[in-house]
XYZ file of C-alpha atoms in Angstrom:
726
model
C 6.935 -56.545 -28.037
C 8.417 -59.835 -27.094
C 7.999 -60.694 -30.729
C 6.634 -59.292 -33.847
C 5.921 -60.635 -37.244
C 4.028 -59.371 -40.227
C 2.015 -61.240 -42.766
C 2.094 -59.646 -46.147
C -1.134 -59.859 -48.082
C -1.545 -63.638 -48.372
C -4.684 -65.500 -49.466
C -5.890 -68.080 -47.165
C -8.428 -69.223 -49.814
C -8.064 -72.750 -51.292
C -9.875 -74.275 -54.186
C -12.274 -76.967 -54.072
C -11.610 -80.486 -55.472
C -11.449 -80.611 -59.270
C -13.567 -82.758 -61.412
C -10.865 -82.913 -64.036
C -9.041 -85.972 -64.847
C -5.736 -84.574 -63.707
C -4.805 -81.896 -61.010
C -1.426 -81.180 -62.680
C -1.246 -78.622 -65.587
C -0.013 -80.043 -68.886
C 3.628 -78.997 -69.225
C 4.781 -78.430 -72.900
C 7.282 -76.139 -74.490
C 6.024 -73.052 -76.251
C 7.479 -72.676 -79.942
C 9.939 -70.022 -80.848
C 8.933 -66.596 -81.960
C 10.375 -67.518 -85.318
C 8.216 -70.484 -85.898
C 5.244 -68.652 -84.578
C 5.742 -65.834 -87.081
C 6.068 -68.224 -89.840
C 2.625 -69.485 -88.995
C 1.296 -66.069 -88.543
C 2.732 -64.758 -91.887
C 1.114 -67.717 -93.752
C -2.343 -66.875 -91.967
C -2.135 -63.242 -92.707
C -2.541 -63.885 -96.450
C -5.851 -65.521 -95.851
C -7.537 -62.771 -94.020
C -9.888 -60.318 -95.317
C -9.522 -56.566 -94.362
C -12.553 -56.863 -91.978
C -11.090 -59.839 -90.367
C -7.817 -58.159 -89.726
C -9.697 -55.214 -88.051
C -11.714 -57.623 -86.049
C -8.563 -59.284 -84.640
C -7.227 -56.016 -83.293
C -10.413 -54.362 -82.135
C -12.260 -55.465 -78.918
C -16.052 -56.064 -79.051
C -16.761 -53.880 -76.059
C -16.792 -54.085 -72.238
C -18.293 -57.601 -71.340
C -20.061 -57.463 -74.750
C -19.233 -61.237 -74.954
C -18.499 -63.610 -72.341
C -15.066 -62.188 -71.150
C -13.979 -58.806 -69.886
C -12.355 -58.508 -73.282
C -13.008 -60.234 -76.523
C -12.062 -59.790 -80.214
C -13.805 -61.050 -83.336
C -13.278 -64.554 -84.716
C -11.678 -65.045 -88.156
C -13.389 -67.995 -89.806
C -10.947 -68.065 -92.770
C -8.111 -69.404 -90.637
C -10.013 -70.913 -87.722
C -9.050 -68.162 -85.382
C -11.606 -67.880 -82.276
C -12.975 -64.852 -80.538
C -10.034 -64.191 -78.356
C -10.952 -64.371 -74.505
C -9.073 -61.941 -72.238
C -9.701 -62.171 -68.555
C -8.341 -60.704 -65.313
C -6.186 -61.241 -63.404
C -2.874 -61.408 -61.685
C -3.810 -63.787 -58.818
C -6.550 -65.865 -60.352
C -9.442 -65.830 -62.675
C -11.996 -62.990 -62.019
C -15.604 -63.529 -61.893
C -15.389 -67.285 -61.361
C -16.649 -69.339 -58.393
C -14.296 -72.390 -58.011
C -11.125 -70.922 -59.354
C -8.286 -70.717 -56.891
C -7.619 -67.325 -55.077
C -3.843 -67.453 -55.133
C -1.498 -65.505 -52.988
C -1.302 -61.890 -53.957
C 1.883 -60.814 -55.896
C 3.375 -59.004 -52.954
C 3.095 -62.036 -50.783
C 4.345 -64.472 -53.508
C 7.446 -61.980 -53.540
C 7.941 -62.269 -49.881
C 8.465 -66.058 -50.178
C 11.625 -65.209 -52.305
C 11.090 -68.686 -53.594
C 11.497 -69.152 -57.350
C 10.059 -72.603 -57.567
C 6.912 -71.629 -55.566
C 6.574 -68.613 -57.896
C 6.977 -70.528 -61.016
C 4.479 -73.150 -59.740
C 1.965 -70.404 -59.018
C 2.326 -69.133 -62.531
C 1.764 -72.630 -63.969
C -1.300 -73.237 -61.865
C -2.723 -69.785 -62.837
C -2.229 -70.699 -66.453
C -3.710 -74.116 -66.165
C -6.975 -72.783 -64.503
C -7.234 -70.118 -67.207
C -6.724 -72.643 -70.004
C -9.357 -75.057 -68.544
C -11.900 -72.202 -68.660
C -10.988 -71.383 -72.245
C -9.172 -68.084 -71.547
C -6.755 -67.090 -74.133
C -4.970 -64.231 -72.400
C -4.786 -63.874 -68.632
C -4.239 -60.170 -67.636
C -1.152 -60.645 -65.429
C 1.382 -60.613 -64.021
C 2.099 -57.098 -62.742
C 5.415 -55.255 -63.018
C 3.893 -51.802 -62.488
C 3.383 -50.330 -60.035
C 6.643 -51.372 -58.537
C 6.025 -49.607 -55.158
C 7.653 -46.238 -55.751
C 5.015 -44.768 -53.571
C 4.378 -46.900 -50.267
C 0.702 -45.941 -50.229
C 0.069 -46.825 -53.883
C -3.291 -48.565 -54.290
C -2.165 -51.382 -56.483
C 1.255 -52.205 -55.105
C -0.134 -55.529 -53.616
C -0.676 -56.784 -57.233
C 3.062 -56.619 -57.986
C 6.196 -58.184 -56.591
C 7.792 -55.485 -54.404
C 10.023 -52.517 -54.699
C 13.064 -53.789 -56.332
C 13.364 -54.217 -60.091
C 15.672 -57.211 -59.889
C 13.257 -59.149 -57.554
C 10.235 -58.076 -59.532
C 12.047 -59.051 -62.788
C 12.699 -62.606 -61.584
C 9.217 -63.006 -60.249
C 7.810 -61.914 -63.640
C 9.952 -64.156 -65.554
C 9.038 -67.147 -63.528
C 5.326 -66.371 -63.518
C 5.267 -65.700 -67.214
C 7.007 -68.888 -68.129
C 4.808 -71.024 -65.874
C 1.630 -69.468 -67.349
C 2.674 -69.870 -71.006
C 4.116 -73.419 -70.687
C 0.456 -74.112 -69.335
C -0.969 -72.813 -72.548
C -2.294 -69.279 -71.672
C -0.886 -66.065 -72.924
C 0.503 -63.800 -70.195
C 0.131 -60.105 -70.160
C 2.810 -58.062 -68.462
C 1.251 -54.927 -66.989
C 0.908 -51.891 -66.530
C 3.448 -50.349 -68.926
C 4.628 -48.068 -67.517
C 5.089 -45.327 -64.714
C 1.660 -45.905 -63.291
C 2.568 -45.865 -59.439
C -0.575 -44.336 -58.053
C -4.394 -44.374 -58.537
C -5.252 -40.785 -58.073
C -5.549 -38.948 -61.443
C -4.106 -42.067 -63.182
C -5.947 -41.237 -66.365
C -4.639 -37.655 -66.677
C -1.359 -37.418 -64.893
C 2.087 -37.645 -66.656
C 5.042 -39.432 -65.273
C 7.998 -37.261 -66.151
C 10.738 -39.926 -65.963
C 14.358 -39.491 -66.998
C 15.915 -42.027 -69.295
C 18.236 -43.590 -66.927
C 15.524 -43.971 -64.190
C 13.368 -45.583 -66.798
C 15.865 -48.143 -67.802
C 17.493 -49.086 -64.465
C 14.230 -49.220 -62.403
C 10.834 -49.364 -64.093
C 11.729 -50.788 -67.525
C 14.001 -53.520 -65.928
C 11.237 -56.134 -65.178
C 9.594 -55.608 -68.494
C 12.875 -56.444 -70.046
C 12.940 -59.755 -68.035
C 9.316 -60.382 -69.218
C 10.245 -59.786 -72.759
C 13.329 -62.066 -72.330
C 10.958 -64.717 -70.859
C 8.794 -64.652 -74.118
C 5.781 -62.701 -72.788
C 2.968 -62.834 -75.305
C 1.482 -59.399 -74.636
C 1.932 -56.082 -72.615
C -0.716 -53.740 -71.461
C -0.001 -50.073 -71.718
C -1.239 -48.005 -68.780
C -3.528 -45.127 -68.404
C -1.145 -42.360 -67.460
C 1.101 -40.108 -69.703
C 4.736 -40.713 -70.088
C 6.667 -37.426 -70.442
C 3.521 -35.763 -71.813
C 2.097 -38.329 -74.074
C -0.361 -41.079 -73.172
C 1.121 -44.302 -72.740
C -1.101 -46.048 -75.172
C -0.382 -43.453 -77.850
C 3.390 -43.161 -76.873
C 5.778 -44.274 -79.656
C 8.744 -43.591 -77.558
C 7.785 -46.372 -75.114
C 5.967 -48.813 -77.345
C 7.974 -48.670 -80.576
C 11.415 -47.378 -79.512
C 11.823 -48.921 -75.993
C 9.686 -51.997 -76.097
C 9.657 -53.302 -79.669
C 12.972 -52.052 -80.940
C 15.250 -51.831 -78.019
C 13.801 -54.815 -76.015
C 13.001 -56.716 -79.294
C 9.472 -57.448 -78.080
C 7.719 -59.783 -80.702
C 4.266 -59.893 -78.978
C 1.513 -57.324 -79.042
C 0.653 -54.326 -76.959
C -2.827 -53.866 -75.784
C -4.459 -50.998 -74.061
C -5.645 -50.976 -70.629
C -9.420 -50.841 -70.574
C -10.487 -47.376 -72.162
C -6.836 -46.079 -72.173
C -6.770 -45.344 -75.875
C -7.395 -41.809 -76.865
C -6.949 -41.527 -80.686
C -7.376 -43.664 -83.837
C -4.272 -43.014 -85.852
C -2.127 -41.764 -83.021
C -2.335 -45.007 -81.106
C -1.922 -47.090 -84.122
C 1.185 -45.316 -85.356
C 2.519 -45.105 -81.708
C 2.663 -48.895 -81.520
C -0.691 -50.119 -80.037
C -1.721 -53.424 -81.523
C -4.963 -54.270 -79.808
C -7.654 -51.950 -78.336
C -9.452 -53.140 -75.240
C -12.255 -53.453 -74.664
C -12.828 -51.765 -78.037
C -14.770 -48.821 -76.851
C -15.285 -46.926 -73.752
C -17.220 -48.703 -70.897
C -20.659 -47.662 -72.287
C -19.721 -49.198 -75.630
C -20.098 -45.683 -77.330
C -16.664 -44.301 -78.244
C -15.136 -46.752 -80.779
C -11.671 -45.508 -82.035
C -10.917 -48.628 -84.058
C -13.011 -50.910 -85.867
C -14.572 -48.960 -88.883
C -12.474 -45.865 -87.699
C -9.151 -47.825 -88.235
C -10.351 -48.945 -91.700
C -11.094 -45.413 -92.657
C -7.704 -44.225 -91.359
C -6.048 -46.808 -93.490
C -8.138 -45.712 -96.447
C -7.188 -42.129 -96.026
C -3.435 -42.885 -95.540
C -3.399 -41.875 -91.918
C -2.278 -45.415 -90.999
C -0.388 -47.674 -93.400
C -1.744 -51.162 -94.177
C 1.558 -52.622 -93.172
C 1.019 -51.202 -89.639
C -2.301 -53.053 -89.397
C -0.651 -56.225 -90.803
C 2.055 -55.888 -88.095
C -0.621 -55.696 -85.495
C -2.375 -58.865 -86.807
C 0.929 -60.731 -87.159
C 1.833 -59.981 -83.560
C -1.455 -61.002 -82.145
C -1.573 -64.276 -84.248
C 2.068 -65.055 -83.418
C 1.358 -64.963 -79.700
C -1.744 -67.251 -80.236
C 0.471 -69.761 -82.169
C 3.528 -69.424 -79.710
C 1.569 -70.901 -76.749
C -0.220 -73.615 -78.957
C -3.687 -72.191 -78.754
C -4.284 -73.139 -82.430
C -4.704 -76.776 -81.569
C -7.453 -78.172 -79.314
C -7.808 -75.173 -77.148
C -11.075 -75.161 -74.960
C -13.885 -72.686 -75.627
C -14.675 -70.208 -72.913
C -18.237 -71.080 -71.583
C -18.473 -68.738 -68.566
C -19.916 -65.262 -68.452
C -17.994 -62.631 -66.658
C -21.100 -60.707 -65.971
C -22.840 -63.623 -64.266
C -20.519 -65.357 -61.873
C -20.837 -69.042 -62.234
C -19.448 -72.178 -60.531
C -16.554 -74.026 -62.140
C -14.283 -76.486 -60.270
C -10.832 -75.996 -61.862
C -8.596 -75.646 -58.884
C -7.383 -79.204 -58.376
C -4.486 -79.524 -56.028
C -3.653 -75.819 -56.448
C -4.572 -75.189 -52.854
C -1.185 -76.745 -51.949
C 0.574 -73.823 -53.567
C -1.744 -71.315 -51.755
C -1.027 -72.984 -48.322
C 2.839 -73.192 -49.029
C 2.868 -69.451 -50.026
C 0.701 -68.437 -47.107
C 3.236 -70.178 -44.783
C 6.588 -69.357 -46.467
C 5.676 -65.653 -47.159
C 5.210 -64.881 -43.522
C 7.772 -62.371 -42.322
C 8.671 -62.720 -38.607
C 9.954 -59.222 -37.670
C 10.657 -59.556 -33.919
C 10.828 -62.628 -31.428
C 12.185 -61.439 -28.164
C 13.097 -64.320 -25.747
C 11.872 -66.839 -28.301
C 8.203 -66.035 -27.620
C 7.376 -67.878 -30.675
C 6.657 -70.732 -31.481
C 3.746 -71.372 -29.044
C 3.767 -74.600 -26.941
C 0.276 -75.566 -26.070
C -0.626 -72.441 -24.162
C -3.514 -72.916 -21.528
C -5.485 -70.112 -22.932
C -5.453 -67.777 -26.051
C -7.376 -64.554 -26.904
C -7.922 -63.904 -30.431
C -8.831 -60.216 -31.131
C -9.647 -58.064 -34.097
C -12.101 -58.187 -36.970
C -9.124 -59.258 -39.264
C -9.297 -62.642 -37.336
C -12.643 -63.698 -38.986
C -14.333 -63.946 -42.253
C -16.398 -60.847 -43.144
C -19.865 -61.322 -41.416
C -21.650 -61.071 -44.781
C -19.363 -63.360 -46.481
C -15.730 -63.224 -47.996
C -17.355 -62.162 -51.416
C -20.163 -59.991 -50.285
C -18.542 -56.732 -51.724
C -18.101 -56.394 -55.425
C -14.489 -56.744 -56.509
C -13.616 -57.046 -52.756
C -14.411 -53.369 -52.175
C -14.747 -53.448 -48.462
C -12.632 -54.359 -45.440
C -14.962 -56.140 -43.081
C -12.931 -59.206 -42.150
C -9.534 -60.975 -42.556
C -7.709 -59.388 -45.573
C -6.273 -61.744 -48.049
C -6.419 -59.419 -51.238
C -6.996 -55.801 -52.151
C -9.744 -54.519 -54.218
C -10.361 -53.913 -57.897
C -9.971 -55.765 -61.238
C -6.945 -57.648 -59.678
C -9.278 -59.460 -57.200
C -11.061 -62.860 -57.618
C -13.879 -64.734 -55.789
C -12.855 -66.666 -52.835
C -13.823 -70.288 -53.125
C -13.774 -70.190 -49.511
C -11.603 -68.428 -46.960
C -9.808 -69.873 -43.841
C -9.748 -67.144 -41.462
C -7.183 -66.973 -38.500
C -9.720 -67.727 -35.845
C -10.841 -70.842 -37.616
C -7.355 -72.227 -37.896
C -6.382 -71.287 -34.234
C -9.537 -72.936 -32.901
C -8.605 -76.117 -34.801
C -5.125 -76.317 -33.174
C -6.514 -75.235 -29.816
C -8.776 -78.011 -29.737
C -6.069 -80.454 -30.328
C -3.882 -78.785 -27.563
C -6.662 -78.491 -24.968
C -6.320 -74.678 -25.033
C -9.206 -72.401 -24.179
C -9.956 -69.738 -26.709
C -11.698 -66.327 -25.943
C -12.483 -63.853 -28.654
C -13.262 -60.138 -29.338
C -13.689 -60.081 -33.107
C -14.480 -56.338 -33.431
C -11.789 -53.621 -33.471
C -12.988 -52.094 -30.188
C -9.892 -51.457 -28.049
C -11.760 -51.822 -24.742
C -13.405 -55.122 -25.643
C -9.997 -56.333 -26.903
C -8.328 -55.608 -23.629
C -11.083 -57.203 -21.736
C -10.794 -60.400 -23.852
C -7.012 -60.414 -23.502
C -6.405 -59.723 -19.798
C -6.696 -63.213 -18.330
C -5.290 -65.186 -21.365
C -1.761 -66.645 -21.453
C -1.446 -65.424 -24.957
C -3.125 -62.635 -26.976
C -3.148 -62.652 -30.725
C -4.268 -59.340 -32.036
C -5.115 -59.128 -35.864
C -4.926 -55.836 -37.704
C -4.783 -54.873 -41.440
C -4.341 -52.277 -44.115
C -6.205 -52.352 -47.358
C -5.908 -50.592 -50.886
C -7.066 -51.244 -54.326
C -7.991 -49.762 -57.652
C -9.238 -46.321 -57.866
C -12.714 -46.952 -59.278
C -13.754 -48.047 -55.833
C -13.536 -46.065 -52.683
C -13.354 -47.962 -49.441
C -13.519 -46.100 -46.078
C -12.331 -42.887 -47.530
C -9.385 -44.501 -49.442
C -9.825 -43.732 -53.151
C -7.561 -46.632 -54.261
C -4.319 -45.306 -52.779
C -4.127 -45.523 -49.017
C -4.593 -42.306 -47.182
C -1.731 -43.141 -44.829
C 0.520 -45.893 -43.484
C -1.420 -46.668 -40.279
C -3.532 -49.884 -39.821
C -7.170 -49.403 -40.485
C -9.808 -49.441 -37.837
C -7.683 -47.736 -35.125
C -5.479 -50.843 -35.192
C -2.723 -49.088 -33.232
C -4.895 -48.332 -30.350
C -6.227 -51.972 -30.398
C -2.677 -53.335 -30.198
C -1.695 -50.805 -27.463
C -4.697 -51.680 -25.371
C -4.121 -55.358 -25.643
C -0.504 -55.144 -24.759
C -1.299 -53.020 -21.801
C -2.978 -55.973 -20.154
C -1.134 -58.951 -21.616
C 2.642 -59.594 -21.470
C 2.531 -61.846 -24.502
C 0.753 -60.182 -27.339
C 1.185 -61.396 -30.877
C 0.480 -59.020 -33.593
C -0.676 -60.490 -36.862
C -0.676 -57.954 -39.676
C -2.211 -58.460 -43.103
C -1.207 -55.605 -45.271
C -1.047 -54.542 -48.901
C 2.372 -52.801 -48.122
C 4.370 -51.279 -45.381
C 2.913 -49.893 -42.115
C 4.348 -47.566 -39.671
C 4.852 -49.679 -36.510
C 6.386 -47.184 -34.072
C 3.282 -46.736 -31.828
C 3.959 -50.075 -30.342
C 7.053 -51.673 -31.787
C 9.190 -50.966 -28.561
C 6.409 -52.268 -26.307
C 8.021 -55.143 -24.335
C 4.719 -57.148 -24.453
C 4.193 -58.314 -28.116
C 4.792 -61.014 -31.044
C 2.974 -61.147 -34.528
C 2.551 -63.320 -37.796
C -0.135 -64.379 -40.693
C -3.390 -65.793 -41.859
C -5.423 -69.063 -41.769
C -3.635 -72.296 -41.846
C -0.367 -70.888 -42.752
C -0.539 -68.739 -39.510
C -0.875 -71.881 -37.419
C 2.115 -73.558 -39.154
C 4.434 -70.593 -37.967
C 2.956 -69.696 -34.686
C 2.990 -73.140 -33.392
C 6.396 -74.142 -34.978
C 5.167 -76.694 -37.607
C 7.616 -74.616 -39.908
C 10.187 -72.084 -39.206
C 9.337 -68.719 -40.777
C 11.310 -68.046 -43.783
C 9.720 -64.948 -45.558
C 11.656 -61.697 -46.250
C 10.420 -58.246 -46.793
C 10.073 -57.201 -50.397
C 10.068 -53.563 -49.350
C 11.310 -51.342 -46.536
C 9.391 -50.710 -43.293
C 10.264 -47.184 -42.270
C 10.082 -45.450 -38.891
C 8.052 -42.542 -40.365
C 6.204 -42.094 -43.742
C 8.560 -39.021 -44.835
C 11.469 -41.415 -44.851
C 10.332 -42.770 -48.120
C 10.497 -39.458 -49.829
C 7.605 -40.204 -52.177
C 3.929 -39.619 -52.086
C 0.700 -39.572 -54.126
C 0.689 -36.372 -56.138
C -2.319 -34.300 -57.325
C -0.876 -33.504 -60.738
C 1.977 -34.578 -62.894
C 4.793 -36.552 -61.162
C 8.322 -35.384 -61.742
C 9.877 -36.944 -58.628
C 11.419 -39.902 -60.412
C 15.030 -40.837 -59.449
C 16.932 -44.016 -58.720
C 16.447 -43.876 -55.090
C 13.359 -45.540 -54.058
C 12.750 -47.747 -50.980
C 16.036 -49.125 -49.672
C 18.091 -47.249 -52.216
C 16.901 -44.016 -50.659
C 17.552 -45.165 -47.190
C 20.997 -46.247 -48.126
C 21.835 -43.031 -49.828
C 20.467 -40.774 -47.097
C 21.705 -42.912 -44.040
C 18.169 -43.311 -42.884
C 17.800 -46.168 -40.433
C 14.646 -48.170 -41.206
C 12.580 -50.134 -38.670
C 12.945 -53.050 -40.856
C 15.076 -53.175 -43.852
C 14.402 -54.548 -47.343
C 15.063 -58.346 -47.412
C 14.607 -58.794 -43.574
C 12.996 -61.634 -41.856
C 13.753 -63.708 -38.881
C 13.805 -67.549 -38.377
C 13.416 -69.916 -35.548
C 16.887 -71.151 -36.357
C 20.312 -69.591 -37.045
C 22.272 -69.506 -40.237
C 25.989 -69.302 -40.624
C 27.688 -67.712 -43.791
C 31.176 -68.583 -44.898
C 33.415 -69.530 -47.833
C 32.739 -66.561 -50.293
C 34.073 -67.288 -53.623
C 34.104 -64.982 -56.600
C 35.086 -66.012 -60.083
C 35.074 -63.943 -63.464
C 34.615 -60.314 -64.209
C 32.956 -58.488 -67.100
C 35.027 -56.631 -69.681
C 34.279 -52.831 -69.360
C 32.171 -50.816 -71.901
C 28.980 -51.187 -73.574
C 26.982 -54.298 -74.466
C 27.629 -55.174 -78.186
C 25.538 -58.263 -78.720
C 22.983 -58.744 -81.469
C 19.457 -57.676 -80.605
C 17.531 -60.230 -78.840
C 14.369 -60.491 -76.550
C 15.096 -58.319 -73.591
C 17.947 -56.316 -75.212
C 21.457 -57.038 -76.473
C 21.997 -60.821 -76.240
C 25.214 -60.432 -74.274
C 23.301 -58.494 -71.490
C 21.941 -61.823 -70.457
C 25.281 -63.745 -70.389
C 26.916 -64.751 -67.120
C 29.955 -62.651 -66.487
C 30.788 -63.520 -62.865
C 29.622 -66.149 -60.261
C 29.512 -65.593 -56.560
C 29.248 -68.490 -54.163
C 28.679 -68.831 -50.528
C 28.252 -71.546 -48.035
C 25.108 -71.419 -45.751
C 24.937 -73.687 -42.748
C 21.904 -74.076 -40.402
C 23.737 -73.623 -37.081
C 20.460 -73.559 -34.984
C 18.265 -76.208 -33.376
C 15.407 -76.767 -35.924
C 15.178 -77.209 -39.752
C 14.555 -74.006 -41.573
C 14.993 -72.126 -44.850
C 17.287 -69.062 -45.461
C 17.346 -66.573 -48.285
C 20.882 -65.394 -48.820
C 20.967 -62.270 -51.017
C 23.634 -60.703 -53.084
C 23.976 -57.007 -53.295
C 26.388 -55.084 -55.677
C 27.900 -51.605 -55.010
C 29.007 -50.015 -58.233
C 32.198 -47.899 -58.747
C 31.841 -44.243 -57.581
C 32.075 -43.027 -61.262
C 28.748 -44.698 -61.821
C 26.736 -42.493 -59.475
C 24.666 -45.412 -58.624
C 22.660 -46.261 -55.486
C 25.028 -47.543 -52.763
C 23.753 -51.158 -52.874
C 21.352 -53.039 -55.370
C 19.997 -56.443 -55.209
C 21.536 -58.752 -57.822
C 20.861 -62.288 -56.726
C 19.101 -64.397 -54.237
C 18.318 -68.149 -53.480
C 16.213 -70.095 -50.948
C 17.850 -72.922 -49.232
C 16.009 -75.353 -47.062
C 18.466 -76.875 -44.556
C 18.183 -79.467 -41.829
C 19.957 -78.874 -38.486
C 23.696 -78.821 -39.107
C 23.349 -79.099 -42.745
C 25.072 -76.703 -45.352
C 24.143 -75.662 -48.832
C 25.767 -73.545 -51.519
C 24.177 -70.392 -52.657
C 25.297 -69.555 -56.243
C 24.654 -66.263 -57.721
C 25.203 -65.854 -61.466
C 25.950 -62.268 -62.361
C 24.780 -61.196 -65.837
C 26.408 -58.455 -67.721
C 23.198 -56.592 -67.222
C 23.515 -56.913 -63.442
C 26.813 -55.063 -63.515
C 25.785 -52.220 -66.123
C 24.404 -48.823 -65.973
C 22.335 -46.913 -68.590
C 24.764 -44.312 -70.167
C 24.437 -42.421 -73.300
C 21.605 -44.522 -74.640
C 23.336 -47.838 -73.986
C 24.080 -50.390 -71.222
C 27.706 -50.002 -70.179
C 29.908 -51.805 -67.559
C 31.957 -49.046 -65.826
C 35.579 -49.585 -64.932
C 36.490 -49.761 -61.339
C 35.810 -51.847 -58.177
C 32.496 -53.326 -57.620
C 31.720 -54.294 -53.989
C 30.082 -57.602 -53.315
C 28.006 -58.211 -50.361
C 26.201 -61.447 -49.305
C 23.846 -61.353 -46.362
C 20.611 -62.249 -44.863
C 18.993 -58.831 -45.786
C 20.043 -55.507 -47.448
C 21.687 -54.385 -44.082
C 22.608 -57.677 -42.439
C 25.691 -58.284 -44.526
C 27.648 -61.546 -43.640
C 30.326 -61.725 -46.318
C 32.122 -59.129 -48.441
C 34.243 -59.143 -51.474
C 34.963 -57.291 -54.685
C 35.205 -57.430 -58.489
C 37.615 -55.318 -60.333
C 36.714 -54.325 -63.810
C-alpha cells in the first residue's frame, strides 16, 4: 500500500433542523448529592408503601411509552420515570441524531468533543422527556477483540475509557438527563452472556474493569446498570460483592443500580444484594414479576427489610433531584414501539461531522499518496460505499450489513435521520474538481478490479460489523466470528490493488481487523465515511485520530477469545499490555495514527512525586478522596514542524517499579493540541495518586521505587523519557 488508513465505526448521520427555539442545550449545574438526599429524605416520608414499590419496579417491557417505565407517585409529584436506550442517541426515534459510536468518539482522543457529544445526547433526551438515557458504556472494555458490543464503548484501556465516561456523563447530566453507566461488570462477550460466570481476580477487577466505573461515580453518575453475566459464580444483579461492597461502599456510589433488561433472578436475593430498580419489571413477555407485589410480600415476611426498600427509593429520588428533573421537566410523548418523527437534533450534526473527521485514523501513507489533489478519475468500490439499497433503517435495530457501516446492531443502535455515504460525498467533491467517477458498489472482486483498472485512484470500502446477541447477522451471533472484513473484503482489496497502483482502502469497523493479506502491498491507501472522509482524503483537514486498541498481525496475538462456558482468563494483560509484556510486535499499536504534518517533542518537565503507601483519605465518590489528588505533573512542548496545520495527541505512559508486578507500560494521560505550522503548545499531564497506585491487600498503594515516564505519539512511539522516584 502506498497509504492505508482506517475509519473506526463513525456515524455519517446528521440530524435535521430543529424546530426548537435554541440549538444549544441548557447548561446548568447539577446539585450535590447531599442536597439531593435532603430532598429525597423529605419526600420519602410522604410516600405510601405501594408508591415506594412502584418507584423501584418497572411496569414491563414497552408496557408504557419507553423501553422502561416506573409508576408515578402522585403524593410527591413524581412522574412515571422514562428510561430509554442508548449510548449513541435516542432509540426508536426519527429525527434524533445518530451520534458517533463510542469507539469512534474515543478515536478522536478529544475531551472537548466527547464532552459536547454527551451534552448533546442529554439535550435531545431531555427534549423528548426521557429521564434516564441508558449510556454511556464502560463494559465491555474490549478484552476480547471480537466482542459484539465493543463498539458501544470507548476502547481497550481503562484510563481512556474512564476519561471518556466522565466527560460523557457530566455532559449528559448538565443537560438535565440522568446518565446510566453500563454494563456492570465483566460482560465482555455476547455468547452465553446470561449464563456464564466471569471468574475475575480482585486486582484485575480494580485495575482494569472497575477503573472506569470509579471515574463514572466520581463524575456523579445517577445510575449504574448491572449486567447479565455472573461474577465469580453469582449473577451480577444479585451480587452483593460488586453492588454493595465495591460500588456503594468502596466507590461511594450514591445513585441507584438498575438491572439490565430481564437480568434479575430472585426477589429477596437481588434486593439484599444491592439492586435498587428492576427493569423492565418482568421478563419480556410480562409474565415473571419478581418485585412489585412479590417485593412487598418479601418485606412483610422479613426476607427484605423495609429500610432496604427505603434506601432504594431514596437513591432513585436523589438522582431525580440531582439533575433537576423535579422542576419543569418535559413529559415523554413518543412511543418506543411505534417509531415517530421528532426534530430534536438542532446543530448537533456539527459534532457528528467533527467526530467523523477527527476520529479517522491514518495508518499508512507511503510517498504522501494522501491527500488527493484533483485526480482526473476515481473508482469507488464496495458495498460499504453506499447506503443500503433498502434504506439505512431497513433492518430492525440495524441488524444487517448491506451498505456503509456507521453503527453496529442491537439495543445500542438508533434510527438514522439520514446517512451520507462515502460515494455521495466523493461525487460532490469530484464534481467540484472535474473528476470522473466510476463505481462498482458490490463486493464482487472481479467487478471491482474492472472498475479500478483505468482509474487514477481506486477507493475500496470494506467493513466489519457486530452487535448484541439477540440478533444474528450473516452467521455472527452478536460477537464477530473472526477478525476478517466481511463480504470477502480481503479478496476485493487484493483484486483492486493488483490493477491499480494507487488504491485507497477505507475501513469501517467495530474493532480491529487483521490487515496482513494486503498491508505490505505497495499499491494502497485508506480512510473513513461520508463528509468526514472527504475532509481527510482531500486534505481539508489533517488526520488526527489515534487507535483506541491494538491491531495485531494475527488473532492469536491478543490471547483472548469468546468462550463457550465460564471465563477464567482474566489478567492485567489485555490489548497493548499483553503485546508489551510478551514482546509481540503489533501491526499498528495502541495510540497510533499518522498525520499530514510532523510534530516535534521537547522540554520534558516533571514536578512532584507521591508519598509511598496506601491512600488514606476519607471516603468520597470514586474511592478515597486523596486518590483523585494531583501528586505529580508532567509537561512537554509539542511543535508542528511540518508543512500544514494539524492536531497531535501526545500520550503519557507510566512504568511501575518492578516490585509492583504491573504491565510494562500504562496510559496515564493524553491531550489533543491543534497547532498551526511552526506553532508550539504545552501538553500538561496531571498524575493523580490513583494513576501511580496498584491494588494490593484490599487497598490502593503507591509502591516505592522508580517510575518510568514516557511521552510520545503512541504506546510505542516514545519521544521523551524521564522518571519519578518514590
